[in-house]
Tab-separated table of C-alpha atoms and ligand atoms in Angstrom:
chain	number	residue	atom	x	y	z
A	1	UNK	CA	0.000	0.000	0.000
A	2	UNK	CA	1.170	3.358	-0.531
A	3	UNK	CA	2.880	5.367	1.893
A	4	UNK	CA	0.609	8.513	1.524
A	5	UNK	CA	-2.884	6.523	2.616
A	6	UNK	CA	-1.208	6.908	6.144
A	7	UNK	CA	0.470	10.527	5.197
A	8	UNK	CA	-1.519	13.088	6.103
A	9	UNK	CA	-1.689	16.301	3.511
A	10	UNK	CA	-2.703	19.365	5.086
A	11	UNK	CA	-4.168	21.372	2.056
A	12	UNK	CA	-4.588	25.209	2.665
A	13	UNK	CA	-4.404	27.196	5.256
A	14	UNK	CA	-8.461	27.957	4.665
A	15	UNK	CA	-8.880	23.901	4.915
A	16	UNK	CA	-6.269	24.354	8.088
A	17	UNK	CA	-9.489	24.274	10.473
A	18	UNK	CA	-10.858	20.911	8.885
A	19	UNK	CA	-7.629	18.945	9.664
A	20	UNK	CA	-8.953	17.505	12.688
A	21	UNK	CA	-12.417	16.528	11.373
A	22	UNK	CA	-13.475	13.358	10.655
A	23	UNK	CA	-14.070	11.671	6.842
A	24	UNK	CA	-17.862	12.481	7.121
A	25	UNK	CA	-17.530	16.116	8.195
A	26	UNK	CA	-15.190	17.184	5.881
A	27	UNK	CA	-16.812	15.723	2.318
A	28	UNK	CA	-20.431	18.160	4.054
A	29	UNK	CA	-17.625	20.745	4.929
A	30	UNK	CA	-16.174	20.400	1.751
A	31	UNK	CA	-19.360	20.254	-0.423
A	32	UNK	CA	-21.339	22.682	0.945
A	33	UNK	CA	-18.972	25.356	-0.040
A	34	UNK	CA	-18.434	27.590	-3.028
A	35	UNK	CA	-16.570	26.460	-4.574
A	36	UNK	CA	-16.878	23.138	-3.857
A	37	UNK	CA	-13.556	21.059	-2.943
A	38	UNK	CA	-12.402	18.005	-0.835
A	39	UNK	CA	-9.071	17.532	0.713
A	40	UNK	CA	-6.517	15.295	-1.306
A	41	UNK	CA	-5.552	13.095	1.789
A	42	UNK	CA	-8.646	11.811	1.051
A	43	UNK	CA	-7.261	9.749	-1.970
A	44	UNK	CA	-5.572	7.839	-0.302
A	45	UNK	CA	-7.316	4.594	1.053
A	46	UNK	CA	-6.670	1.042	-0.267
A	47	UNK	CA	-8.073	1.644	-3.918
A	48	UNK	CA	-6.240	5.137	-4.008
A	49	UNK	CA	-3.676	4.101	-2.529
A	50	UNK	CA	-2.846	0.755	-5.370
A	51	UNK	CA	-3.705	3.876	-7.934
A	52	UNK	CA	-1.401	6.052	-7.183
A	53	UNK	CA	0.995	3.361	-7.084
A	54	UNK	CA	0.247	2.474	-10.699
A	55	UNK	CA	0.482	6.189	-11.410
A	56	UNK	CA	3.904	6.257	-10.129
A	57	UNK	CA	4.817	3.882	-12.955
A	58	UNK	CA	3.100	5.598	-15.928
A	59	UNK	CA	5.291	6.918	-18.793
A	60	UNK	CA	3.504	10.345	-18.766
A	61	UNK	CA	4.075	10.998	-14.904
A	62	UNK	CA	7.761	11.798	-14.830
A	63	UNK	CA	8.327	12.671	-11.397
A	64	UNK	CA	8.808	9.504	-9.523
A	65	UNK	CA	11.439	7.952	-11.976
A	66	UNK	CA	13.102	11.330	-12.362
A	67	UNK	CA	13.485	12.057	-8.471
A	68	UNK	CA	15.070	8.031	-8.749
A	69	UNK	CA	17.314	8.687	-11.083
A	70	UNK	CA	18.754	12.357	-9.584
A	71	UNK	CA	18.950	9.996	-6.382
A	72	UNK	CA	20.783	6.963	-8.239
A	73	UNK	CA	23.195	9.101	-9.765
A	74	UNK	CA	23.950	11.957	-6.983
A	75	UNK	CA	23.460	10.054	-3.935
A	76	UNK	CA	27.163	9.749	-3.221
A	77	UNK	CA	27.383	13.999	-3.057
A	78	UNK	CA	24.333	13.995	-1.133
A	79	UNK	CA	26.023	11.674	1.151
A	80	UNK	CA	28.819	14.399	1.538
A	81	UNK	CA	25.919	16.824	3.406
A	82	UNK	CA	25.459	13.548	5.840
A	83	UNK	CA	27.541	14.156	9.078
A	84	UNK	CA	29.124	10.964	10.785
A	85	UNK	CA	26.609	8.854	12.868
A	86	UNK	CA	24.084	10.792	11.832
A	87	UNK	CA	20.157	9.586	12.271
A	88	UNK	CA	18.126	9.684	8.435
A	89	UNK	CA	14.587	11.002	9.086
A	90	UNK	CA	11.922	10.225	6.364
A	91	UNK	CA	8.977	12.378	7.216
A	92	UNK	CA	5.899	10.309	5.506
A	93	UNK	CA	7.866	7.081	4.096
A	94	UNK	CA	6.132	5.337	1.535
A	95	UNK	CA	8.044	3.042	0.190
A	96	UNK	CA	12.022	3.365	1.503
A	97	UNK	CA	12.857	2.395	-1.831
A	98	UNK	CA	14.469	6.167	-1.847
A	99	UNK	CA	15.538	6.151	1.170
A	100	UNK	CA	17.641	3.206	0.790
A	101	UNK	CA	19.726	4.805	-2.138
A	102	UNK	CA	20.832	7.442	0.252
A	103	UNK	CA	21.994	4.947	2.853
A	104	UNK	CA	23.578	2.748	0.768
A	105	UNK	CA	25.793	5.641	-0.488
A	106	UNK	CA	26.051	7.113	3.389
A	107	UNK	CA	27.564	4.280	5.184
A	108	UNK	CA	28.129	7.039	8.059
A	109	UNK	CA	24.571	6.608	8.742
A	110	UNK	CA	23.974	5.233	12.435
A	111	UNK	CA	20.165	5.579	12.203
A	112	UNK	CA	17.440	5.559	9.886
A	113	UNK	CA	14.015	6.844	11.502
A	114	UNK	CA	10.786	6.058	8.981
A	115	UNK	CA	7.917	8.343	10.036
A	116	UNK	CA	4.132	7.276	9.139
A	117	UNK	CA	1.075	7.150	10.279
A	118	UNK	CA	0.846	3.712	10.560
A	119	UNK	CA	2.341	1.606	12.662
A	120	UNK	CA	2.240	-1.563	11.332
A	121	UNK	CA	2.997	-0.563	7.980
A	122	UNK	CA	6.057	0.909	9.735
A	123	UNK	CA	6.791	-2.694	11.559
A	124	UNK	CA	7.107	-4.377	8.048
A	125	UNK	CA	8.989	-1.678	5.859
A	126	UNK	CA	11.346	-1.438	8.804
A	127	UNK	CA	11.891	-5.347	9.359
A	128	UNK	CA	12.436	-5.572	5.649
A	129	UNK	CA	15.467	-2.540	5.970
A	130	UNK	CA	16.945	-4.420	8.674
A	131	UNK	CA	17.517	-7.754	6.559
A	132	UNK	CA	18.663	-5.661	3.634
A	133	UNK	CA	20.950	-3.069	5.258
A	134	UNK	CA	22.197	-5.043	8.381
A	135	UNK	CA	24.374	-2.308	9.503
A	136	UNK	CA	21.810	1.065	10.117
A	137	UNK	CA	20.111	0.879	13.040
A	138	UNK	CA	16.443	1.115	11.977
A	139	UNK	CA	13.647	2.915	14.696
A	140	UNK	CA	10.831	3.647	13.389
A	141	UNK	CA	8.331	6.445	14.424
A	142	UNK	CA	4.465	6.259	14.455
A	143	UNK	CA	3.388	9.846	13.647
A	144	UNK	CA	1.720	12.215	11.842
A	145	UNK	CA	4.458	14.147	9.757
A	146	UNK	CA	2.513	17.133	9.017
A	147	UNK	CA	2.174	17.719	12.871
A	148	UNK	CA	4.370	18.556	15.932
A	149	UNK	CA	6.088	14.679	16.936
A	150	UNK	CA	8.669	13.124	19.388
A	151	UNK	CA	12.085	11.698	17.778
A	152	UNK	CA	13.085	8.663	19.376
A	153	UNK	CA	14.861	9.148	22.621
A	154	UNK	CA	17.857	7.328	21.267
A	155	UNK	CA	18.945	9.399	18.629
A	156	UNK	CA	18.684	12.797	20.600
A	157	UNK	CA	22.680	12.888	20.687
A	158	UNK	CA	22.745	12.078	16.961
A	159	UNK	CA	23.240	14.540	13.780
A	160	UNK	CA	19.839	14.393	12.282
A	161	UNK	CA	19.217	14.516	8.742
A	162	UNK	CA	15.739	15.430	7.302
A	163	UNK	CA	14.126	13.395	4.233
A	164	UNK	CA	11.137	14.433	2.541
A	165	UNK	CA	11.163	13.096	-1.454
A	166	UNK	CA	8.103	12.648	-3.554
A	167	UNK	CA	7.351	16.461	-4.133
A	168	UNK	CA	4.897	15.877	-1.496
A	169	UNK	CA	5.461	19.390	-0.302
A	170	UNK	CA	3.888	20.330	-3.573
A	171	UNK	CA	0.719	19.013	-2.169
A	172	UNK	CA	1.073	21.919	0.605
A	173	UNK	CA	-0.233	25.400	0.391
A	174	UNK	CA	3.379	27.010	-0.046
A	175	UNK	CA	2.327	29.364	2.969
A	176	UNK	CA	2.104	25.401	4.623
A	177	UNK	CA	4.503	24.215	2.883
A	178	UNK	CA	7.041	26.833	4.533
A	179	UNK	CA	5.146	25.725	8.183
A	180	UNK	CA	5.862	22.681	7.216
A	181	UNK	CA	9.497	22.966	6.850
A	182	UNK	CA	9.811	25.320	10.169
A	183	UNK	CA	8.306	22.764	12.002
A	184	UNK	CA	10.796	19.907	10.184
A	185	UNK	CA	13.088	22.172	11.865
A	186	UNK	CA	11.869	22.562	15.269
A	187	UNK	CA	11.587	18.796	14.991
A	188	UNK	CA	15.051	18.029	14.210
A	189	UNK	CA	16.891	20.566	15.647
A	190	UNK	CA	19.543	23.417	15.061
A	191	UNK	CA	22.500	21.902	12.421
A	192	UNK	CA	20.349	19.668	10.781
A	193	UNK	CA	20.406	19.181	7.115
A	194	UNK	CA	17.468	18.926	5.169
A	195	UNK	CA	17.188	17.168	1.828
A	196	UNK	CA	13.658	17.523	-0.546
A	197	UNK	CA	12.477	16.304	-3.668
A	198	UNK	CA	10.459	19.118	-5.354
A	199	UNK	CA	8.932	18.955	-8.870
A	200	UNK	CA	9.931	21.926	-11.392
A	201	UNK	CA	7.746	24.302	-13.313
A	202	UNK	CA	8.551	22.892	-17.227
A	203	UNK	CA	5.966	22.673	-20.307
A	204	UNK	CA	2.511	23.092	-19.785
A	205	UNK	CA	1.989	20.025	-22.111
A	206	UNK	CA	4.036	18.001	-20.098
A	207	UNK	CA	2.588	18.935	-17.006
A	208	UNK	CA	-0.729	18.227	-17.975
A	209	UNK	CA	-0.077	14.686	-19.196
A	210	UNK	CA	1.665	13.948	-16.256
A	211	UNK	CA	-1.833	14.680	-14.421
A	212	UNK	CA	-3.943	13.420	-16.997
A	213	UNK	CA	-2.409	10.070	-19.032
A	214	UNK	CA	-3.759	8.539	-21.704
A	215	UNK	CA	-5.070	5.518	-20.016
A	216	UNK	CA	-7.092	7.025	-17.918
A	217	UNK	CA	-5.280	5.785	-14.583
A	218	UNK	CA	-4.827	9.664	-12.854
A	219	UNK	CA	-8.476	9.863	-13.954
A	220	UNK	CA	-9.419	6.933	-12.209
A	221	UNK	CA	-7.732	7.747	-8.898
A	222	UNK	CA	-9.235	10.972	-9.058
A	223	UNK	CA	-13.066	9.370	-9.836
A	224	UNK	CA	-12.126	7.017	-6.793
A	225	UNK	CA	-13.053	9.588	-4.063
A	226	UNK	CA	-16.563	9.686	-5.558
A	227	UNK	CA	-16.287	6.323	-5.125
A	228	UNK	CA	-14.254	6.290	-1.138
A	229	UNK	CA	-17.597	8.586	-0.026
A	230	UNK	CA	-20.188	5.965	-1.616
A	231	UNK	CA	-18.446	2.477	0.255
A	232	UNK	CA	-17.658	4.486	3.233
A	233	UNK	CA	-20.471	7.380	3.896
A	234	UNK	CA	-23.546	6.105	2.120
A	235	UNK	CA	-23.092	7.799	-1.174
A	236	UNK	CA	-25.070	7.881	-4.175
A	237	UNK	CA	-22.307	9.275	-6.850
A	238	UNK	CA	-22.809	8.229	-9.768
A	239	UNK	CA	-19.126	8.178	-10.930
A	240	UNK	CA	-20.123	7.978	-14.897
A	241	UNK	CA	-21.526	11.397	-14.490
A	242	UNK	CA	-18.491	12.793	-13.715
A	243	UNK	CA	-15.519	13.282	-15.243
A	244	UNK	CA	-11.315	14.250	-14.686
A	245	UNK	CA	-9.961	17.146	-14.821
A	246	UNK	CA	-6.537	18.651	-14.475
A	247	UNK	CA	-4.823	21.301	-15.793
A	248	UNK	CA	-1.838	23.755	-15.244
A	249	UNK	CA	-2.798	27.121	-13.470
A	250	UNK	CA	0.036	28.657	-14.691
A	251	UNK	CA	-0.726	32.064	-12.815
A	252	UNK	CA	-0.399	30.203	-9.499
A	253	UNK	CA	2.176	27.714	-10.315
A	254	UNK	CA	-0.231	24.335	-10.045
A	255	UNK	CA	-1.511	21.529	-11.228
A	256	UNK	CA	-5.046	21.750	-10.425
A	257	UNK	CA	-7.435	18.629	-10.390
A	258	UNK	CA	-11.549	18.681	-10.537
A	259	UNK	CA	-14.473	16.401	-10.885
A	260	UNK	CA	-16.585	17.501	-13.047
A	261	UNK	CA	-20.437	17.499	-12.780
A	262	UNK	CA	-21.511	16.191	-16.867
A	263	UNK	CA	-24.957	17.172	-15.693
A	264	UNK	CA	-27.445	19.354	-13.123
A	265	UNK	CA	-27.698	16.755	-10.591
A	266	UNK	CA	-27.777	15.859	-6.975
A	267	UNK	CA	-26.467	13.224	-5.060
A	268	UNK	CA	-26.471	12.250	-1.204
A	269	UNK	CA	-23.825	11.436	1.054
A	270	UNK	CA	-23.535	11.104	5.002
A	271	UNK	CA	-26.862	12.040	5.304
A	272	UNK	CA	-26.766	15.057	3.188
A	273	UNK	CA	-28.317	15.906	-0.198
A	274	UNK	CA	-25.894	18.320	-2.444
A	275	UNK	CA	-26.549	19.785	-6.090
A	276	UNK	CA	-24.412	19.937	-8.906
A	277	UNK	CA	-24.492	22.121	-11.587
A	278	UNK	CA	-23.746	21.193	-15.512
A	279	UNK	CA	-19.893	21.771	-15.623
A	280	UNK	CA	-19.927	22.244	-11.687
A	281	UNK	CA	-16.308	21.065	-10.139
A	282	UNK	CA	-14.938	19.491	-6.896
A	283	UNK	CA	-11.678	20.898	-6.125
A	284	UNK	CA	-9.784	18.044	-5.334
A	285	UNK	CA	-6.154	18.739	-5.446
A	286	UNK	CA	-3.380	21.410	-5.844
A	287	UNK	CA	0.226	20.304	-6.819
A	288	UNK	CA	2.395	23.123	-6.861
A	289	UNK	CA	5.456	23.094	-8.998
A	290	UNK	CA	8.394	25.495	-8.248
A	291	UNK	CA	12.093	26.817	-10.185
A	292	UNK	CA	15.126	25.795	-8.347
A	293	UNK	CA	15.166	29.515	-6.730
A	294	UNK	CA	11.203	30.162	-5.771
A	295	UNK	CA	11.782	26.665	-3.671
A	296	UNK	CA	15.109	28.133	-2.556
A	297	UNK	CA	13.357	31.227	-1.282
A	298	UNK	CA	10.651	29.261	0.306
A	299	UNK	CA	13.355	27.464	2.344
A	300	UNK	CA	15.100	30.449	3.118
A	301	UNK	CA	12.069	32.383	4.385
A	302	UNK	CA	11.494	29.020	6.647
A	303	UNK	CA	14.683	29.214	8.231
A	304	UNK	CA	16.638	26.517	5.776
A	305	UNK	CA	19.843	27.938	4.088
A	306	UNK	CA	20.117	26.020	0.561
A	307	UNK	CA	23.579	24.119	0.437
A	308	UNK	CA	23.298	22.524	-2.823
A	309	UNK	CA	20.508	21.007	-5.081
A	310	UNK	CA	20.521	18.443	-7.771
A	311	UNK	CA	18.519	17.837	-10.931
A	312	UNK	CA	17.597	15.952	-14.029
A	313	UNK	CA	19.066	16.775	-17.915
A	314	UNK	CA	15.718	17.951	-18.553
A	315	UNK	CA	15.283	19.988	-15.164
A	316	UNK	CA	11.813	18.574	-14.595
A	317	UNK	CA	12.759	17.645	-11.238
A	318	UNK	CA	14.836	18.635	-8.277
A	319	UNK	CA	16.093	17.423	-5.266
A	320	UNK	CA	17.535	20.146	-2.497
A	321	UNK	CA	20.085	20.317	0.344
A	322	UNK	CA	19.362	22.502	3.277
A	323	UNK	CA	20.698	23.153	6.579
A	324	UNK	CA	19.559	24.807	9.362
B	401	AVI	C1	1.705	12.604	-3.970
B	401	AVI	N1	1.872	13.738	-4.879
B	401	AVI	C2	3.240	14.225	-4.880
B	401	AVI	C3	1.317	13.484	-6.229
B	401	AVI	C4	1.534	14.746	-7.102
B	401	AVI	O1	2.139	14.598	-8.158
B	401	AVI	O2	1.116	15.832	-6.689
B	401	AVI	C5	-0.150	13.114	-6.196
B	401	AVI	C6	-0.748	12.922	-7.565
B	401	AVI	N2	-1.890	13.404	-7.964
B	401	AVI	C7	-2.127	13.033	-9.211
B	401	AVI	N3	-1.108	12.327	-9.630
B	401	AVI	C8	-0.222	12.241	-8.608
């Protein structure tokens, strides 16, 4: 299963208030407003989940491959920003498929500290480090990322080193995204090092089929939280009456997805009755896309100074020192 269906996303400051609420109050939060929206953690259960996994694989959607390659092929300099015995922190692991390429190149590495939501999740990915890198001391942490957390006692005497890949901070407000790296900070400490994957602003056309592929697989992960409020909250959707939609917002520097209404129609879920009309959307997700030196700024302004960053031929992805 995918590490985000445990992750968290906060999504805008304005949706700041409905972080605590539960699935039920949120979609009648959510779609009783004007315009109408829903918050993108809510992707993420099983189905989501095994979707976005398959959308990680996709020829149009270049950023997971890209961030793996900048990783395969700079990991030993990133290893030179690692400090001796220092502890790895992934904030929100998924898979530790990337984490693994940095400790294999940073043998200095005493500790590497997986951060998710769930804790038996956590259990297996870290039982499965331990046989395959014998020598890093592996203690996982049962958190939410996005929110104020306890490192384990045993590494308070380490280096730390923060690791946040993905672009997942592209799925933050940037105002959140910057909270979300002070915090990162506060977590981990004064001296620590920070190291990001953030997707680049490139052509529109390549943007847009990265959030929209041909068969259909962003559209159906999308469609699926129609289909997450029916199983789980009594919905009526009727998912062939709506359709995908993403597109670059170039003025605001995001991919933008909707579901949109084909039709005037209503349709009832946790006890509530909502209309819809023709060409009506559901906001359902920003993913912000940044240069090398907007991200840099954002950093700065958050308290990171930017040591070094790496990137792809193509600069359609990048993937940032910091230190604190
Ligand atoms: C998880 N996150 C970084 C993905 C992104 O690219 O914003 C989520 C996603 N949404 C549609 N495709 C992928």
């Amino acid at each position: 299963m995918a590490a985000l269906a445990r992750s968290v996303l906060r999504y805008s400051a304005r949706h700041e208030a409905a972080a605590s609420e539960s699935f039920a109050e949120h979609v009648v939060h959510g779609l009783s407003d004007s315009p109408k929206w829903l918050s993108a953690k809510y992707f993420y259960d099983v189905a989501g989940s095994d979707l976005f996994e398959q959308i990680t694989e996709l020829p149009e959607y270049y950023p997971t491959r890209t961030e793996l390659s900048i990783l395969n092929r700079y990991a030993g300099e990133m290893a030179g920003y690692i400090p001796l015995s220092a502890a790895l922190v992934e904030f929100g692991t998924g898979s530790t498929k990337k984490a693994r390429i940095l400790i294999e190149a940073a043998p200095q590495l005493a500790t590497y500290v997986p951060v998710d939501i769930s804790a038996e999740f956590l259990a297996r990915e870290a039982a499965a480090v331990r046989r395959d890198i014998p020598w890093i001391a592996v203690l996982p942490a049962a958190a939410d990322f996005t929110r104020d957390f306890d490192l384990p006692a045993q590494i308070r005497s380490r280096p730390r080193v923060g690791f946040f890949p993905g672009s997942t901070i592209g799925n933050f407000e940037p105002d959140d995204a910057a909270e979300f790296l002070r915090q990162a900070g506060r977590i981990l400490g004064a001296g620590a090092t920070m190291i990001v994957g953030v997707d680049l602003i490139k052509d529109e056309a390549v943007l847009n089929a990265a959030y929209d592929d041909a068969a259909g697989v962003t559209a159906r992960f999308n469609l699926n939280v129609l289909a997450r409020m029916n199983r789980e909250l009594g919905g009526d959707f009727d998912l062939a009456s709506f359709r995908h939609r993403a597109f670059y917002n170039a003025a605001n520097h995001r991919i933008e997805m909707h579901l949109e209404s084909l039709k005037a129609q209503s349709a009832t879920v946790a006890g509530h009755s909502f209309e819809f009309g023709k060409s009506e959307t559901i906001h359902t997700e920003n993913s912000y896309k940044y240069t090398v030196e907007s991200f840099r700024a954002l950093a700065g302004a958050a308290g990171w100074r930017p040591m070094a960053v790496w990137t792809d031929e193509s600069d359609y992805f990048s993937v940032h020192a910091l230190k604190l």
